[in-house]
CSV table of C-alpha atoms in Angstrom, one decimal:
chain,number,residue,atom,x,y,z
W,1,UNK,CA,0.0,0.0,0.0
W,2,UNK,CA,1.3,3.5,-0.9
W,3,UNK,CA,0.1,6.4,1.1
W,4,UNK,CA,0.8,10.5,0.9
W,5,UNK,CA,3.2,12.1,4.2
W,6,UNK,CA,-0.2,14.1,4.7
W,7,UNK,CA,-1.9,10.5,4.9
W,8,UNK,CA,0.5,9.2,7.1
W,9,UNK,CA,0.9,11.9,9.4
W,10,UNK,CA,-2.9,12.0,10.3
W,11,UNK,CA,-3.3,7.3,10.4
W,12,UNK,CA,0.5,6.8,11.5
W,13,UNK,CA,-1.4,4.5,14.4
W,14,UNK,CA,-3.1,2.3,11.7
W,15,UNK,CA,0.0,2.2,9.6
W,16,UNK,CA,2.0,1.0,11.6
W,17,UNK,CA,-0.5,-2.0,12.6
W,18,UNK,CA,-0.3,-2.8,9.1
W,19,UNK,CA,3.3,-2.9,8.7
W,20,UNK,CA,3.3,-4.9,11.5
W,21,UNK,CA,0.6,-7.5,10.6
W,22,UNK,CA,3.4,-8.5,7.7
W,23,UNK,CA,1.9,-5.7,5.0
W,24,UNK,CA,4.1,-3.5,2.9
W,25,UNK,CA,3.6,-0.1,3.9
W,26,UNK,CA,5.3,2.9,1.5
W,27,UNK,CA,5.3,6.7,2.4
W,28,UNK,CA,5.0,8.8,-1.0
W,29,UNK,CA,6.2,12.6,-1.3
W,30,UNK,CA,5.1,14.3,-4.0
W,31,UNK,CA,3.7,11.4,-5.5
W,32,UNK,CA,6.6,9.2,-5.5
W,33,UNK,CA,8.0,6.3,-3.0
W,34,UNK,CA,9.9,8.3,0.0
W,35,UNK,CA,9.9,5.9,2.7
W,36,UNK,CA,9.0,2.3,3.6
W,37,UNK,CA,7.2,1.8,7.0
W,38,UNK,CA,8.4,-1.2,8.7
W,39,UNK,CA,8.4,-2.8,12.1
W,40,UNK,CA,11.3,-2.5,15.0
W,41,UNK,CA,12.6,-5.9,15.7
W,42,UNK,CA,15.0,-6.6,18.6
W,43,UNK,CA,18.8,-7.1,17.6
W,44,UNK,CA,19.6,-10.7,16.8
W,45,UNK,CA,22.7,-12.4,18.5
W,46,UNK,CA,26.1,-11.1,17.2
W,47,UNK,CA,27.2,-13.1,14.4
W,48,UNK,CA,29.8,-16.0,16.0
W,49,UNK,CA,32.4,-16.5,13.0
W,50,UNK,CA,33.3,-20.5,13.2
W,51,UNK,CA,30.6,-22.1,13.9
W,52,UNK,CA,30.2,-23.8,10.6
W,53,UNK,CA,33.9,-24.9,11.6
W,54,UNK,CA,34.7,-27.9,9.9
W,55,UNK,CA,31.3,-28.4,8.4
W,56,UNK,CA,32.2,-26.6,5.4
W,57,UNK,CA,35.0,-27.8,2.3
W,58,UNK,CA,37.3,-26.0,-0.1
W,59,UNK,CA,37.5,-28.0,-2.8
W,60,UNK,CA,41.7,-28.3,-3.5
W,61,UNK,CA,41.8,-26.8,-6.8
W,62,UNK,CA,39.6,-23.9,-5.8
W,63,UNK,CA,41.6,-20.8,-6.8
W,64,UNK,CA,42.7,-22.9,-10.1
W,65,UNK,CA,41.3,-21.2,-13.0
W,66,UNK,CA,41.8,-23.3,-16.6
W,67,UNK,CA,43.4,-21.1,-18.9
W,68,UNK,CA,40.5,-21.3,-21.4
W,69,UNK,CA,38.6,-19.6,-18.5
W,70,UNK,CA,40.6,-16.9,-17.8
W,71,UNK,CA,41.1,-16.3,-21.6
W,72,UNK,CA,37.0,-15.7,-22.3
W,73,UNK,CA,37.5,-13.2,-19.8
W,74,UNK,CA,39.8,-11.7,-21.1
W,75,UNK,CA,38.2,-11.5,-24.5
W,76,UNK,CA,41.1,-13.7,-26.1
W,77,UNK,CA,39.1,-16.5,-27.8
């Protein structure tokens, strides 16, 4: 749904029961998409880097690249 600023200024309360029932909820100024009214959701958990750790393979010749490869990119064939 796409509403004016005037709009939204006077039904912010129902608006924002919208955006939070899950529907998309755009703020138009002068006819055109301004702002997008979403819900506030609490922080997740900081990321935790490793623990995929040992879950997850490189194959061996990952950073090989066959020369017929790196020619097409290079625009040589």
């Amino acid at each position: 749904m796409q509403v004016n600023m005037h709009e939204a200024k006077t039904q912010l309360s129902k608006l924002g029961e919208k955006a939070w029932a899950g529907e998309k909820v755009v703020i138009a100024k002068s006819g055109k998409p301004y702002l997008d009214l979403v819900p506030h959701r609490e922080h997740q958990a900081p990321r935790q880097p490793g623990r995929l750790k040992g879950q997850i393979s490189i194959a061996e010749d990952f950073d090989h690249t066959p020369a017929d490869i790196i020619a097409a990119f290079e625009g040589e064939l």
